[in-house]
Short mmCIF file of C-alpha atoms and ligand atoms in Angstrom, two decimals:
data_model
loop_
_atom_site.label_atom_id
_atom_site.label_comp_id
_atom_site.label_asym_id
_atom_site.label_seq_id
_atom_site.Cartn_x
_atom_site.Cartn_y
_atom_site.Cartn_z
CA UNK A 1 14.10 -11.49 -5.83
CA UNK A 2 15.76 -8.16 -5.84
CA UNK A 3 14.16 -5.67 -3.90
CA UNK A 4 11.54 -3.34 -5.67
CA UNK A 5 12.74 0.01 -6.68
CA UNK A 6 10.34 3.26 -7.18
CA UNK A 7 11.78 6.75 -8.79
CA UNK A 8 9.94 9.69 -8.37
CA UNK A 9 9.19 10.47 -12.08
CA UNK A 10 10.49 14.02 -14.18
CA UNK A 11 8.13 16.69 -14.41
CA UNK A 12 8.87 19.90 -16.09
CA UNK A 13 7.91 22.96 -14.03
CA UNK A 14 6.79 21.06 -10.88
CA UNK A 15 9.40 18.85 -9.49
CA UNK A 16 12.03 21.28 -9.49
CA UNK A 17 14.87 21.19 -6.59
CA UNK A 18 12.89 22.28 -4.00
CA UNK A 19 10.35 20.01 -4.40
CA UNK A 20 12.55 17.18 -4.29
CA UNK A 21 14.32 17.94 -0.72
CA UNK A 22 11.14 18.51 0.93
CA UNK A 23 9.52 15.41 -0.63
CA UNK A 24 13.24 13.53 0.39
CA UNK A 25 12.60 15.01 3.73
CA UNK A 26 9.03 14.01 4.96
CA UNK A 27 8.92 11.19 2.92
CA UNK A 28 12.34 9.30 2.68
CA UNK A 29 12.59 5.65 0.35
CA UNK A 30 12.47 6.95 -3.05
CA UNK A 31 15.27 5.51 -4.80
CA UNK A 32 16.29 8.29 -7.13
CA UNK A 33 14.25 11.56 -8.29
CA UNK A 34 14.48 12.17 -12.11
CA UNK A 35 15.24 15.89 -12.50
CA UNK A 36 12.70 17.79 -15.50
CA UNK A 37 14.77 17.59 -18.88
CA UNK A 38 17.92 19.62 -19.18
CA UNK A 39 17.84 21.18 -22.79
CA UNK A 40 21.29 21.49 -24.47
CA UNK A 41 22.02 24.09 -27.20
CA UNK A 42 25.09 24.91 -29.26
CA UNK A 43 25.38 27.61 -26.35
CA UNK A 44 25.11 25.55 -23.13
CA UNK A 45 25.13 22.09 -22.01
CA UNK A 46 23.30 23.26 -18.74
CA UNK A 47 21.23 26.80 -18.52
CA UNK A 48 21.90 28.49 -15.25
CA UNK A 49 18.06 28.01 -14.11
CA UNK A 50 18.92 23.70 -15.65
CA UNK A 51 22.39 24.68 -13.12
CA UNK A 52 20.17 25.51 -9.99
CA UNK A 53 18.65 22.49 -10.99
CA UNK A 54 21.05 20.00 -10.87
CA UNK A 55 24.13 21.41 -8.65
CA UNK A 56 25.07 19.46 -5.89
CA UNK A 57 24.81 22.39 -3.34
CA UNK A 58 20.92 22.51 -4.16
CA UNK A 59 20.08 18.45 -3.69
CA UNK A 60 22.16 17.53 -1.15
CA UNK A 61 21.52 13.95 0.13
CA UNK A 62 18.92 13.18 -2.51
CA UNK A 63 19.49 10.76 -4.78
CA UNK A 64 19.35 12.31 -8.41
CA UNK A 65 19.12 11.16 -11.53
CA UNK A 66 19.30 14.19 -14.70
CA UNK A 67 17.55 13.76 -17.33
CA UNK A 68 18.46 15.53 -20.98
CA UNK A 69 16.41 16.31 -24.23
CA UNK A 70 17.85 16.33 -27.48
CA UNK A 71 18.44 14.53 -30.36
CA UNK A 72 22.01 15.77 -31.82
CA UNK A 73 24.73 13.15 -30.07
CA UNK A 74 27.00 15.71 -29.81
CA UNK A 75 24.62 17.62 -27.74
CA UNK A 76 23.84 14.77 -25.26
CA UNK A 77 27.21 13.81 -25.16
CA UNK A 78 28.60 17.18 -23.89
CA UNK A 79 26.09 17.50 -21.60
CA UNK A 80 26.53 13.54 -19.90
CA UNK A 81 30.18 14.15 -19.78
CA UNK A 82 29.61 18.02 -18.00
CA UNK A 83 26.35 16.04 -15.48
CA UNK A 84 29.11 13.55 -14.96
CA UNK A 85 32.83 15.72 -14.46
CA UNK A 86 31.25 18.56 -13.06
CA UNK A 87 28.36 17.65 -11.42
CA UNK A 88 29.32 14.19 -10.26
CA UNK A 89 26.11 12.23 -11.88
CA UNK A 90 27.05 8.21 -12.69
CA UNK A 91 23.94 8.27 -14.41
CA UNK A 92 22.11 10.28 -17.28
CA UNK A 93 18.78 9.81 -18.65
CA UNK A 94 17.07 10.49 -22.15
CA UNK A 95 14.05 11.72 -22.65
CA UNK A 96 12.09 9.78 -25.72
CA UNK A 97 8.73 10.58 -24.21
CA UNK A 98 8.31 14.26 -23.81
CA UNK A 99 4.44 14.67 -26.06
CA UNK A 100 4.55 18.21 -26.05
CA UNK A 101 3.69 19.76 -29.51
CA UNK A 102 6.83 22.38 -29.84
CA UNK A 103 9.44 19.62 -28.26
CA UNK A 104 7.77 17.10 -30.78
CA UNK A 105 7.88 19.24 -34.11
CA UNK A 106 11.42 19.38 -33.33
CA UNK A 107 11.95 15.81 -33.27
CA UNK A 108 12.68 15.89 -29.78
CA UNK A 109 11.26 13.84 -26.90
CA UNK A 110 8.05 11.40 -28.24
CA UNK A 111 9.01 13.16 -32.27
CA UNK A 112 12.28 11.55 -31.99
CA UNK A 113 10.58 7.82 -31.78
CA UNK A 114 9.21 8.56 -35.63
CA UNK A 115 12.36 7.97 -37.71
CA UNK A 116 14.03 4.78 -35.88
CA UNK A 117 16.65 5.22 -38.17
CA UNK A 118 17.77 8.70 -36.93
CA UNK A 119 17.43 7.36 -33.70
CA UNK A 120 19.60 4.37 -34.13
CA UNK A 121 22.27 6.76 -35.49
CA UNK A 122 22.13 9.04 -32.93
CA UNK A 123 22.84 5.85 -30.36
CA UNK A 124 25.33 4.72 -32.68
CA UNK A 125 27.39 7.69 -32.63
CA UNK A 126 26.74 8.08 -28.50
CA UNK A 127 28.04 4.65 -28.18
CA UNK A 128 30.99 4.37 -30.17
CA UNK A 129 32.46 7.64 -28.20
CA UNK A 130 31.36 6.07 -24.80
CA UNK A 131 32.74 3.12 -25.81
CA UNK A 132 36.07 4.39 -27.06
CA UNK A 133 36.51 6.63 -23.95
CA UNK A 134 35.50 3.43 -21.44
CA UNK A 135 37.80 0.59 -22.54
CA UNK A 136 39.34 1.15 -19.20
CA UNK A 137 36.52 1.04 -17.24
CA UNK A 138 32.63 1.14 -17.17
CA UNK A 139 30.70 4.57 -17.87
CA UNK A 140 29.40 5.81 -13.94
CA UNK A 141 32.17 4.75 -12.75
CA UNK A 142 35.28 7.71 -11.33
CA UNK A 143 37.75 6.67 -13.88
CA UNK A 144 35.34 7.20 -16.98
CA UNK A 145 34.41 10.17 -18.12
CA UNK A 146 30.70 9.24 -19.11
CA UNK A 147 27.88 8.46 -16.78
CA UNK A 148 25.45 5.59 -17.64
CA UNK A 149 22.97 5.79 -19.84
CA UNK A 150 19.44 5.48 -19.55
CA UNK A 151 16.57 5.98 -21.05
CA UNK A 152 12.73 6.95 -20.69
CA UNK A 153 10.67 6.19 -23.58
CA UNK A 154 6.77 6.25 -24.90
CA UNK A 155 5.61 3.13 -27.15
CA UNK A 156 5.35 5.17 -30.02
CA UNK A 157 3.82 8.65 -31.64
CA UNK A 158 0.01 7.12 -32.93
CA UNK A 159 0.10 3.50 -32.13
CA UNK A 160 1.36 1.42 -29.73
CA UNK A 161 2.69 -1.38 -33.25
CA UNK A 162 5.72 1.08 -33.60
CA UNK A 163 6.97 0.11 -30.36
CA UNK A 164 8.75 -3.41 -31.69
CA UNK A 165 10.59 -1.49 -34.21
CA UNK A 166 11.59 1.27 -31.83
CA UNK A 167 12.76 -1.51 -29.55
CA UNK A 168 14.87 -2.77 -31.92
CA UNK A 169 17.42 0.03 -31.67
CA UNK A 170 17.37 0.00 -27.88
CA UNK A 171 18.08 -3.29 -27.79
CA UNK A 172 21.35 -3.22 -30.02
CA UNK A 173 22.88 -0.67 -27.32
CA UNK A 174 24.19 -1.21 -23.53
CA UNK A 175 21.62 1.10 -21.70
CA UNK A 176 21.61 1.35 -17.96
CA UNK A 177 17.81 0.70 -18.07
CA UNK A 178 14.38 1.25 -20.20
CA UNK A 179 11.63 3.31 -18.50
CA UNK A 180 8.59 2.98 -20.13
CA UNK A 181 5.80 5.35 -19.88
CA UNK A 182 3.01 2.69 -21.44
CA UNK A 183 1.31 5.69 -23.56
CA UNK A 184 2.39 6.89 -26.92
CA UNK A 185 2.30 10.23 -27.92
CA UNK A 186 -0.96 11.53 -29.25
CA UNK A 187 -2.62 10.05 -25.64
CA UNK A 188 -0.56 13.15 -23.56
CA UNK A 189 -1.62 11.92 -20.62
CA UNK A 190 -5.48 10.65 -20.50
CA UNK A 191 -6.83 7.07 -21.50
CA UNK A 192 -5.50 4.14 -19.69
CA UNK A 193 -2.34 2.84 -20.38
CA UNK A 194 -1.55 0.10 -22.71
CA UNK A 195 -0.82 -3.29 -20.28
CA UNK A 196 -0.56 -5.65 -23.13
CA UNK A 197 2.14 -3.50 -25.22
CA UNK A 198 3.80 -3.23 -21.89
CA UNK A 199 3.70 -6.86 -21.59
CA UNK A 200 5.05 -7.70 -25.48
CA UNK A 201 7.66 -5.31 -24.50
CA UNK A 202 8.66 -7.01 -21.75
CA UNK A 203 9.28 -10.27 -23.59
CA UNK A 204 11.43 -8.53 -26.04
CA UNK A 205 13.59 -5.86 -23.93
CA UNK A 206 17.38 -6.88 -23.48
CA UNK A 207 17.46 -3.74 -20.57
CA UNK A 208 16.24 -3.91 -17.21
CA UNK A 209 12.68 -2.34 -17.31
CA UNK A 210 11.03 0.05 -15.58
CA UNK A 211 7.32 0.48 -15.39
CA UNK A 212 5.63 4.03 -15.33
CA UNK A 213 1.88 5.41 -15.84
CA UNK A 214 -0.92 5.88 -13.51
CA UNK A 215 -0.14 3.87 -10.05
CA UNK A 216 -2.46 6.06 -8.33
CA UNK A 217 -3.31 3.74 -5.70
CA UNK A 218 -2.04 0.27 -3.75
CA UNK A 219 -4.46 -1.58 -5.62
CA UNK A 220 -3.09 -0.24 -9.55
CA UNK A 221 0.39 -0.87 -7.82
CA UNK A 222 -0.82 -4.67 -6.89
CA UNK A 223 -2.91 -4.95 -10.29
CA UNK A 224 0.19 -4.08 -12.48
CA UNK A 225 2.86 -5.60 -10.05
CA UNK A 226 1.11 -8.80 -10.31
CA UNK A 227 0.92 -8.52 -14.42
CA UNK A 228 4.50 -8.41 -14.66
CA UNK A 229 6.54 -10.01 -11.70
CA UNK A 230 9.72 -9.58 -13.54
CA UNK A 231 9.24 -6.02 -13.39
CA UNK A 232 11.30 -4.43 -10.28
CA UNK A 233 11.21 -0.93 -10.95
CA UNK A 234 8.32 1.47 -10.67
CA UNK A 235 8.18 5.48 -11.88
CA UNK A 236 5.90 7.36 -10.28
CA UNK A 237 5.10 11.04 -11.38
CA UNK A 238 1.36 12.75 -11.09
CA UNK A 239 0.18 10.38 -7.97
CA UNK A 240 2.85 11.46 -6.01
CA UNK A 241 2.30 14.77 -6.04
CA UNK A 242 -1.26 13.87 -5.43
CA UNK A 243 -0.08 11.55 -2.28
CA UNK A 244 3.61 12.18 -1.67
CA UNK A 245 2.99 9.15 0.83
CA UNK A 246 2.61 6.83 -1.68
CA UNK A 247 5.91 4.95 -2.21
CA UNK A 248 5.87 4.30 1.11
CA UNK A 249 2.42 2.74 1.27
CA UNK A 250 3.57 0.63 -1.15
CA UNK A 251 6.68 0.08 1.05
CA UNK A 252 4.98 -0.81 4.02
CA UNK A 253 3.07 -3.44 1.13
CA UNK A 254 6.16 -4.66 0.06
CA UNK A 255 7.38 -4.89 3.71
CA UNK A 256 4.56 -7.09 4.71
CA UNK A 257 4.28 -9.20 1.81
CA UNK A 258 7.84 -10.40 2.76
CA UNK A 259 7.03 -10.97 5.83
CA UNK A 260 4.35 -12.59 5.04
CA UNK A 261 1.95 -11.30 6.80
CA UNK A 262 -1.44 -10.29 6.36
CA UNK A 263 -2.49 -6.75 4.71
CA UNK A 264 -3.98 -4.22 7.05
CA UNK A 265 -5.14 -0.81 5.42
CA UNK A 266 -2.60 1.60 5.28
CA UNK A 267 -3.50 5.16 6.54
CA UNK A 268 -1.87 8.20 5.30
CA UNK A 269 -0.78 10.81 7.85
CA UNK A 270 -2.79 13.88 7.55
CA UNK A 271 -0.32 15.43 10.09
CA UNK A 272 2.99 14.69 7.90
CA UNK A 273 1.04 16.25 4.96
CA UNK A 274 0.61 19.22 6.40
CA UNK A 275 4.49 19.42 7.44
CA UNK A 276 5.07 18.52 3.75
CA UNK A 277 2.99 21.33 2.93
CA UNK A 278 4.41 23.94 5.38
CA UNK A 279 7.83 22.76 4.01
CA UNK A 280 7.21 23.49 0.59
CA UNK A 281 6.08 27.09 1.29
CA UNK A 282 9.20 27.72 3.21
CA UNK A 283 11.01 25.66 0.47
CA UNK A 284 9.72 28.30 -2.51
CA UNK A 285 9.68 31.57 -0.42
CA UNK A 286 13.75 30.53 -0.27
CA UNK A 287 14.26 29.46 -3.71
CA UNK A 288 11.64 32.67 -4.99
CA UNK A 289 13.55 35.09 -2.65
CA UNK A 290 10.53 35.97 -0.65
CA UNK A 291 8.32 36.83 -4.12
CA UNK A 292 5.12 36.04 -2.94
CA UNK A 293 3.57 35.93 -6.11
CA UNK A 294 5.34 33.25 -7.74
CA UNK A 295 5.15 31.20 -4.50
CA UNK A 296 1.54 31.56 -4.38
CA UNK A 297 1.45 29.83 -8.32
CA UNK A 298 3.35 27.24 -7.12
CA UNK A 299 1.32 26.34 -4.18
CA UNK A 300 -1.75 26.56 -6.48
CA UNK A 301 0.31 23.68 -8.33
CA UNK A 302 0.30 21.48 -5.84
CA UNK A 303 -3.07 21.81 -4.84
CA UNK A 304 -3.95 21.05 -9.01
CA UNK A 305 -3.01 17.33 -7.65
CA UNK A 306 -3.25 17.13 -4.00
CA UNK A 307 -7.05 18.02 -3.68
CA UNK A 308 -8.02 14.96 -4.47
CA UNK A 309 -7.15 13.58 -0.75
CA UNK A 310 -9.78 16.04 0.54
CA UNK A 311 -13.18 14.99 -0.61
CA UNK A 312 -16.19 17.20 -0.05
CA UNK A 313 -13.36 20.17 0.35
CA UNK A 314 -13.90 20.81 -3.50
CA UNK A 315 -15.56 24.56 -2.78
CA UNK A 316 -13.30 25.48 -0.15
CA UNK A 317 -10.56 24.13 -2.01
CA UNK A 318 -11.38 26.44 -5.08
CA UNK A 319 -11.39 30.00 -2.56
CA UNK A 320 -8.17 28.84 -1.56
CA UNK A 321 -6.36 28.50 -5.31
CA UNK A 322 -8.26 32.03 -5.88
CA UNK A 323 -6.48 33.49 -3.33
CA UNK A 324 -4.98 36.87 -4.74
CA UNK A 325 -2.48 36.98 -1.79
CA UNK A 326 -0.30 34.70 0.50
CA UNK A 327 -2.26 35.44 3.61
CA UNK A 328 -5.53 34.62 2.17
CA UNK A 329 -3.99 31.62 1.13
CA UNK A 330 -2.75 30.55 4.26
CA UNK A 331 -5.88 31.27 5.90
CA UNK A 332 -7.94 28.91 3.51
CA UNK A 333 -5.09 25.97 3.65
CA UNK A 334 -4.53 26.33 7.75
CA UNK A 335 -8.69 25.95 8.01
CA UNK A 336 -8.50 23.13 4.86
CA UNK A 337 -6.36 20.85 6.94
CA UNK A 338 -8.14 22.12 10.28
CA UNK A 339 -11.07 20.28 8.62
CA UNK A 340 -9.63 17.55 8.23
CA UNK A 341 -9.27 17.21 11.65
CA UNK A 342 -5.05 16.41 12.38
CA UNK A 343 -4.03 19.86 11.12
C1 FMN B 1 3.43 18.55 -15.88
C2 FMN B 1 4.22 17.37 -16.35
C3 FMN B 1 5.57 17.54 -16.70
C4 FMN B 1 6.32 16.45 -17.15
N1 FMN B 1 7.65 16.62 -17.45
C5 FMN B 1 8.41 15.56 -17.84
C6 FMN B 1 9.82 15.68 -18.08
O1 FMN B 1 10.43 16.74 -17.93
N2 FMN B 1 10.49 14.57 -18.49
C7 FMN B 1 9.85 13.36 -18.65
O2 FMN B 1 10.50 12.37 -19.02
N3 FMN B 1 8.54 13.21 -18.39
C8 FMN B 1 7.82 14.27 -17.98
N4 FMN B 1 6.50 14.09 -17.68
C9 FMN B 1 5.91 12.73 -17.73
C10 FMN B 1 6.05 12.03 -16.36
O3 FMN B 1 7.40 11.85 -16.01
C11 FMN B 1 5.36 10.64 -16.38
O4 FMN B 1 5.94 9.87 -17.40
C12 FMN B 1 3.85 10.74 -16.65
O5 FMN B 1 3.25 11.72 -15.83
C13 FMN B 1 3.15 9.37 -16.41
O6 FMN B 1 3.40 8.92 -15.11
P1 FMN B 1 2.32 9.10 -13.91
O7 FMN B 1 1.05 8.48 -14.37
O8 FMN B 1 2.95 8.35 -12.76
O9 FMN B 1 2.18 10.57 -13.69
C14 FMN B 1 5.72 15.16 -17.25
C15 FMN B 1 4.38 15.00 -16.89
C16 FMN B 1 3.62 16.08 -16.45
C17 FMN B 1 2.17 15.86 -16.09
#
């Protein structure tokens, strides 16, 4: 069996460069970090804040994966051959599951899964100019001048019965992989996700799949891992900013499993957490030029989905993300982790 793979999932406004090194630093083993969506116009395949984003300079070392949102071919074409020639990306995903209501009145993201027959045109047209410019050699690879093509998809915009139809068209075209977030896209992100369309999926998919949606723990990991043993690929987005030592709790699983030897419970270093922590401040007041401010917001971020590892810390907890300044915020975090003991 190939060895299990876990990406650290896109998310739009959160796991932005920065982000990415620290989490790369403290917490090496994720196999490639999906940048938030890079939105090409008729003006720009890559903005200058989607630039910061994705130039090499700014992610040394990690491995990257960009991710684009459109649906106009010509669009996601001139931006995969730019991520590829000038950025030096072999691979290039598409976002089909963005729920958002302005990307999804445009047809963009989750609104482009409604007309399968737009959306088999669009991967028409992609593929016959990747195709044309590859009969040399394979896209990702230096000779080519497209990267490979994957993409990230919901089942579906009200019900998870589109998803067959939908999977149709994917499976008439050579892409790198599937990532499926197992929602559609009036669920956002709440209710559980949907196992059994997963599952059908499975059965039907020509690509190499990827699961993604809610692994918040070892046990959902072991619960969904043991559904669907063919499955070698796991996206993680929301739990890892709640526990940016998960993958490698699930690591260490995997590690011992092959092994074969017996479980013991994994404990999370309180200690390493609070390096990642300290990290990411210095990280932002860097990236935000010393703007307090805006580093502040971010940090109250972070804590929207790490406070959950500090139980009984709720009212303490909400002082600190009402901090009006950074040195009333670092008082509150320095005593939150003191109480925790391994600060
Ligand atoms: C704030 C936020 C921003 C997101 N931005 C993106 C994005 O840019 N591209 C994308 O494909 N998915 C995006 N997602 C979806 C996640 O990548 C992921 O599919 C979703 O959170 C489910 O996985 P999880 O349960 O592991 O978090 C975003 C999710 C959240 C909560």
């Amino acid at each position: 069996m190939s060895k299990m793979k876990f990406y650290f999932a896109p998310m739009e406004g959160v796991t932005g460069y920065t982000l990415r090194n620290v989490h790369h630093t403290c917490y090496p083993g994720v196999d490639a970090y999906f940048t938030p969506f890079i939105a090409p116009n008729q003006h720009h395949a890559v903005n200058p804040k989607e630039h910061r984003d994705v130039v090499q300079t700014n992610n040394e070392g990690v491995p990257i994966v960009p991710q684009v949102l459109t649906n106009k071919p010509e669009l996601f074409l001139w931006s995969a051959r730019e991520l590829k020639e000038t950025y030096g990306y072999n691979e290039v995903n598409l976002n089909l599951g963005c729920p958002s209501k302005t990307v999804v009145s445009k047809h963009k993201g989750s609104g482009f899964l409604e007309d399968t027959e737009k959306l088999n045109r669009f991967f028409a047209e992609v593929f016959s100019e990747v195709e044309a410019a590859s009969s040399q050699s394979a896209p990702g690879t230096p000779e080519n001048r497209y990267p490979r093509i994957s993409v990230k998809t919901r089942l579906g915009l009200d019900s998870v019965d589109e998803f067959a139809n939908i999977l149709q068209v994917y499976n008439q075209y050579p892409l790198s992989e599937l990532i499926i977030h197992a929602r559609v896209q009036k669920e956002f992100y709440k209710g559980e996700p949907h196992l059994d369309a997963f599952g059908d999926a499975m059965k039907e998919a020509k690509h190499s799949l990827c699961y993604n949606g809610d692994i918040w723990t070892l046990e959902d990991y072991i619960r969904v891992r043991g559904l669907f043993p063919e499955v070698r690929k796991f996206m993680i987005g929301r739990p890892l900013m709640a526990n940016p030592e998960l993958v490698q709790e699930l690591q260490a699983y995997e590690a011992s499993a092959a092994a074969g030897k017996e479980w013991k419970d994994y404990e999370n270093s309180m200690e390493q957490l609070k390096v990642f922590h300290d990290r990411l401040l210095q990280g932002y007041l860097v990236q935000m030029n010393g703007d307090g401010n805006n580093v502040l917001f971010k940090m109250k971020e972070l804590w929207g989905f790490m406070s959950r590892q500090f139980p009984g810390e709720e009212r303490l907890i909400k002082k600190m993300v009402k901090s009006k300044n950074m040195e009333e915020y670092e008082k509150y975090s320095e005593k939150l982790f003191d109480n925790f003991g391994r600060g």
